[in-house]
Coordinates of C-alpha atoms and ligand atoms in Angstrom, one line a residue:
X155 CA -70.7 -80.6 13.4
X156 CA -73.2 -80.9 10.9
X157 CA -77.2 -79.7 11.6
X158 CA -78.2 -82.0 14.0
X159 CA -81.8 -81.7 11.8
X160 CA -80.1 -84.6 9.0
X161 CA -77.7 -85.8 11.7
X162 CA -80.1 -87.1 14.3
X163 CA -81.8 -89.2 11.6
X164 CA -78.9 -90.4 10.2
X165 CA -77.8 -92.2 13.2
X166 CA -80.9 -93.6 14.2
X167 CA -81.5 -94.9 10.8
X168 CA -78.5 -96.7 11.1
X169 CA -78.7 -98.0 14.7
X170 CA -81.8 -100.1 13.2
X171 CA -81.4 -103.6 12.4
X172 CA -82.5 -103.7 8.6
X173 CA -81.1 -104.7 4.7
X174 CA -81.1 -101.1 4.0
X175 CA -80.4 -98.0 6.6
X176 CA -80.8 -95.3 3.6
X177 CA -83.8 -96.9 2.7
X178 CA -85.1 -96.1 6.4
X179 CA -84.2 -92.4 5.7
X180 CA -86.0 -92.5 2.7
X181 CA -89.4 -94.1 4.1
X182 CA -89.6 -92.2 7.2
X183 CA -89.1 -88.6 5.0
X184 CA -91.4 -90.0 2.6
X185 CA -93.9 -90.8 5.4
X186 CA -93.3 -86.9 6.4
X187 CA -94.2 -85.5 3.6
X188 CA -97.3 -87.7 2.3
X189 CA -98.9 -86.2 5.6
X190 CA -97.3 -82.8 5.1
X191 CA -99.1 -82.9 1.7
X192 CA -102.4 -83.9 3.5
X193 CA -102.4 -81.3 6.4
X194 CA -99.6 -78.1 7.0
X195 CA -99.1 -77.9 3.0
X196 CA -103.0 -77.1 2.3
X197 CA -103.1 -73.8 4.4
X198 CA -99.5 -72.8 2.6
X199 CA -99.6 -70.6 -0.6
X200 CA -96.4 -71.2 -1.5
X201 CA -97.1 -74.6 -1.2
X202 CA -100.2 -74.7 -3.5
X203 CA -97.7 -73.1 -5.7
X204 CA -96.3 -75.6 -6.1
X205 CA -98.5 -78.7 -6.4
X206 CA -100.5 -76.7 -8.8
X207 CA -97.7 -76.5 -10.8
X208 CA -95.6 -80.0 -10.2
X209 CA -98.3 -82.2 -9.4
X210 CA -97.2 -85.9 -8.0
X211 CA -95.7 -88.7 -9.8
X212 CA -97.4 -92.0 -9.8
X213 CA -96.1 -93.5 -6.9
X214 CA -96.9 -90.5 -4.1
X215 CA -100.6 -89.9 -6.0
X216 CA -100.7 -93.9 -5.0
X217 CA -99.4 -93.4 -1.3
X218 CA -102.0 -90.2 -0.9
X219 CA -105.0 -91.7 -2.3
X220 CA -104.2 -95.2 0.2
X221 CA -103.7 -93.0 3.2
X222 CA -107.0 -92.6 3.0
X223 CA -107.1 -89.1 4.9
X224 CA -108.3 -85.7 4.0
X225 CA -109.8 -86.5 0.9
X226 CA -111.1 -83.0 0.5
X227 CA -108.1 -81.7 0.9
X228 CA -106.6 -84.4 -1.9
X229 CA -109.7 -83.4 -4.2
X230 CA -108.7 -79.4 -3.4
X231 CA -105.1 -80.0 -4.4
X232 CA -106.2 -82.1 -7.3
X233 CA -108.6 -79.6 -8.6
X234 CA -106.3 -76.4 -8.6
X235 CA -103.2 -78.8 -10.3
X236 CA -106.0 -79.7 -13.2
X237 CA -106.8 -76.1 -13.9
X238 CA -103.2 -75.3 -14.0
X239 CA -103.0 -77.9 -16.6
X240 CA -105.9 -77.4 -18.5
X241 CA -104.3 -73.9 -18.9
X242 CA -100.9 -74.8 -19.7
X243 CA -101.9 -77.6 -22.8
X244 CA -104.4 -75.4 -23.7
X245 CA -102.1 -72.3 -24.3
X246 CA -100.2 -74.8 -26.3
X247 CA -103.5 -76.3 -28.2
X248 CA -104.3 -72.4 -28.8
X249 CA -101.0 -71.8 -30.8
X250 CA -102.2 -75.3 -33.1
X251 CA -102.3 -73.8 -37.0
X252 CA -105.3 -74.5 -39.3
X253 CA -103.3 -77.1 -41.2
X254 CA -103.8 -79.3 -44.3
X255 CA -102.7 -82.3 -43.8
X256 CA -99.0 -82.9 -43.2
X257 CA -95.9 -82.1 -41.4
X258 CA -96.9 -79.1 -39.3
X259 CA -99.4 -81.9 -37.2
X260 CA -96.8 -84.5 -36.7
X261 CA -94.3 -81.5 -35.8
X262 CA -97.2 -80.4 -33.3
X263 CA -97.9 -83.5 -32.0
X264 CA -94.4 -84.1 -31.2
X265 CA -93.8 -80.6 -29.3
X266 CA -97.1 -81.8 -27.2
X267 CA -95.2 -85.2 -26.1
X268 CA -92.4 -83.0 -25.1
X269 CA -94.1 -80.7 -22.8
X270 CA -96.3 -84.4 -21.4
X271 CA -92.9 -85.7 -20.5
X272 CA -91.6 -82.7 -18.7
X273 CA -94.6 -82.8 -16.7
X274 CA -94.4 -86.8 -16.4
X275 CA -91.6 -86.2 -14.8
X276 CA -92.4 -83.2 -11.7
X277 CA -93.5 -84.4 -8.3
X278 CA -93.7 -82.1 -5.8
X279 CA -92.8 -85.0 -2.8
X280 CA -90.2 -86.2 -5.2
X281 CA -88.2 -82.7 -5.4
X282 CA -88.1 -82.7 -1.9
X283 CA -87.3 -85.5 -1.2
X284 CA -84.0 -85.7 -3.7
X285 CA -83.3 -82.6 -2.0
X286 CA -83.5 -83.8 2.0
X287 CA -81.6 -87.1 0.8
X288 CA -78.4 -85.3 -0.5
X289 CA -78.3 -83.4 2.3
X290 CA -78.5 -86.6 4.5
X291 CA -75.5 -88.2 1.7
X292 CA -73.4 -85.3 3.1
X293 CA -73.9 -86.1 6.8
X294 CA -73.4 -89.9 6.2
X295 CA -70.0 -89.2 4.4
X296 CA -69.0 -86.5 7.3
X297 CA -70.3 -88.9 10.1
X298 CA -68.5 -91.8 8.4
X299 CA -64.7 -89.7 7.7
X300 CA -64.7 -88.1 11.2
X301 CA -66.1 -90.5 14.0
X302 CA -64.5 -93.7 14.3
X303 CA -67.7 -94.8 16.4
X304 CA -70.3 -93.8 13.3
X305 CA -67.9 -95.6 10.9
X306 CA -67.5 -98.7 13.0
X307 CA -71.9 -98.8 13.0
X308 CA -71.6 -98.1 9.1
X309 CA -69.2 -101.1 8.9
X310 CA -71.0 -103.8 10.8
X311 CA -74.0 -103.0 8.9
X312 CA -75.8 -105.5 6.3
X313 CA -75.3 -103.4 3.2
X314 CA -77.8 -101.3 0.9
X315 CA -80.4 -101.9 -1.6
X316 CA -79.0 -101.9 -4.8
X317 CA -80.4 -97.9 -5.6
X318 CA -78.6 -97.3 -2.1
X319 CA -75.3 -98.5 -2.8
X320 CA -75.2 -97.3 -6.4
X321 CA -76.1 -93.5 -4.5
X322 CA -73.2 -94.2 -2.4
X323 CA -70.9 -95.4 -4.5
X324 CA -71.5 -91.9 -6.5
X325 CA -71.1 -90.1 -3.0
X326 CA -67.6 -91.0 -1.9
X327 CA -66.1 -89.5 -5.2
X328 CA -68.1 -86.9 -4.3
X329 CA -67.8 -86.2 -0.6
X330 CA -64.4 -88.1 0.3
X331 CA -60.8 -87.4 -0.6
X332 CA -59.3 -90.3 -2.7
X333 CA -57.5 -91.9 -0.1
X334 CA -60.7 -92.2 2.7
X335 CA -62.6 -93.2 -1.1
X336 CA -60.5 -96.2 -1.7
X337 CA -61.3 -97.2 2.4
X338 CA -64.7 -96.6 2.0
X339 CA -65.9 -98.4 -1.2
X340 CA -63.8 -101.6 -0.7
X341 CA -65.5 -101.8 2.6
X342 CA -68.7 -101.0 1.5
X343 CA -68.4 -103.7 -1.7
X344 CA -67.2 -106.7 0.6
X345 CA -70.2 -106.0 3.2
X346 CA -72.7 -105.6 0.1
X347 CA -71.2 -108.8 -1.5
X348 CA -71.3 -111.1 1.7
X349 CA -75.0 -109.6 2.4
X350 CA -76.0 -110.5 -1.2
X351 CA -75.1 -114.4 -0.7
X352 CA -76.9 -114.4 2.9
X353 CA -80.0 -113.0 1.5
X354 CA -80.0 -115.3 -1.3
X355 CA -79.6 -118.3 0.8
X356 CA -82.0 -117.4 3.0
X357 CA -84.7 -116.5 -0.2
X358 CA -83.2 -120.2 -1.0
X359 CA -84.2 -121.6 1.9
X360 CA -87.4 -120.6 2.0
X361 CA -88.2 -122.1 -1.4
X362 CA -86.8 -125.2 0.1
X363 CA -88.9 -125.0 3.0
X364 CA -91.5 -126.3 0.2
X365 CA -90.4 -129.3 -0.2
X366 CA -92.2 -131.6 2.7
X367 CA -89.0 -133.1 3.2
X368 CA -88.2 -130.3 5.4
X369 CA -91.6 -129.4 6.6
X370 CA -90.2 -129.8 10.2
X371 CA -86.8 -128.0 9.4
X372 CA -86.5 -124.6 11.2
X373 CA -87.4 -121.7 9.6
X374 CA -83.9 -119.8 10.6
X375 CA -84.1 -116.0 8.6
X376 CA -86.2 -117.1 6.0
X377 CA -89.9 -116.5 7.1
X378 CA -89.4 -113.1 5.4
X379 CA -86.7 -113.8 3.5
X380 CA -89.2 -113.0 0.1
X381 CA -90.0 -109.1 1.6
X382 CA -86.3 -108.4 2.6
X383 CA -84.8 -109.9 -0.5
X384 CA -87.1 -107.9 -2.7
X385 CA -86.2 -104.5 -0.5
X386 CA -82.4 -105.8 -1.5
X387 CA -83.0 -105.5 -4.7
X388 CA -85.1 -102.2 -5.6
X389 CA -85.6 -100.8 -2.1
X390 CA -88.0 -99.5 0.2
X391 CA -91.1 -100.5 -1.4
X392 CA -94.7 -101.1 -0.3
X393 CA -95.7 -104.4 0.6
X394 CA -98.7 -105.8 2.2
Ligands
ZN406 ZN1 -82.1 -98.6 0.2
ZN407 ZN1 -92.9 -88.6 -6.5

């Protein structure tokens, strides 16, 4: 049996009713660590390490600014990434030659948008998150080749978001043999396929439900048909 740690989530992620069990995985851990970041992670050295170095990437500073907790703690790990920074660019700046006009600068500048991308692209919450989510890949393909009642739950679900299914698409090549493959991706393409029509009727419906011809109509799926339609098509994202 696989740790019960990424096992445990795995089945109650997909027990829920939703358009996306993986993206449930990937909010909940994402809710984790936002307030890991805000509490435990402060009083950890190795930890600060880290942040200090890595930093967050546009998305978690977003979600640990709107939490809207610790804000001294936020400022703390804000302060000590900055200085890091400062340091690293300015050991860069400090190797800058006295130059004429010319070459060298545009050579420099472009060595600078190097290193701005590298660090455009660490995020602490990020790395660990990747990480967790593999792991969790592992235990869905496990679950999924050696109990029949975890695969018959996978199969009567409503798809993936489209990041989802394109992650688990790349995971049965991965994690299955060829011949549990072929089993898993043809199911997994028809459910996606018949999901994609329902939510786009449903999204189609509730444009319709516009038109005062069918102010009375029912409302059927579609009250959030907008929200869940959107979450089909880019995932678990944050919407008011
Ligand atoms: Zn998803
Ligand atoms: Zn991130």
């Amino acid at each position: 049996m696989k740790e019960q740690i990424y096992t445990i989530p795995v089945m109650d992620a997909f027990k829920e009713d939703s358009e996306c069990p993986v993206c449930i995985l990937e909010r909940n851990l994402e809710n984790h660590y936002i307030d890991f970041v805000l509490g435990p992670s402060l009083m950890e050295p190795s930890c600060r390490m880290e942040t200090n170095e890595k930093g967050f990437c546009r998305r978690h500073f977003e979600l640990l600014y709107n939490k809207q907790e610790n804000r001294l703690g936020l400022g703390l790990i804000i302060d000590t990434h900055l200085r890091e920074l400062v340091k690293t660019l300015g050991k860069r700046h400090g190797r800058i030659p006295i130059f004429k006009p010319g070459k060298k600068m545009a050579a420099f500048a472009d060595d600078f948008v190097k290193l701005l991308s590298v660090i455009e692209n660490k995020c602490m919450i990020c790395d660990r998150m990747n990480y967790t989510m593999e792991r969790y890949l592992d235990v869905i393909f496990y679950l999924w080749s050696r109990e029949d009642e975890f695969q018959h739950l996978f199969n009567t679900k409503k798809g993936f978001c489209l990041k989802h299914l394109k992650m688990l698409l790349e995971g049965a090549n991965k994690y299955l043999s060829a011949r549990d493959s072929h089993v898993f991706i043809e199911n997994l393409l028809n459910m996606q396929l018949e999901h994609m029509e329902r939510i786009q009727k449903e999204v189609n419906w509730f444009t319709e439900k516009f038109d005062y011809r069918n102010a009375d109509a029912p409302w059927g799926n579609s009250k959030d048909a907008v929200q869940r339609s959107i979450q089909k098509l880019v995932g678990h994202c944050t919407l008011k």
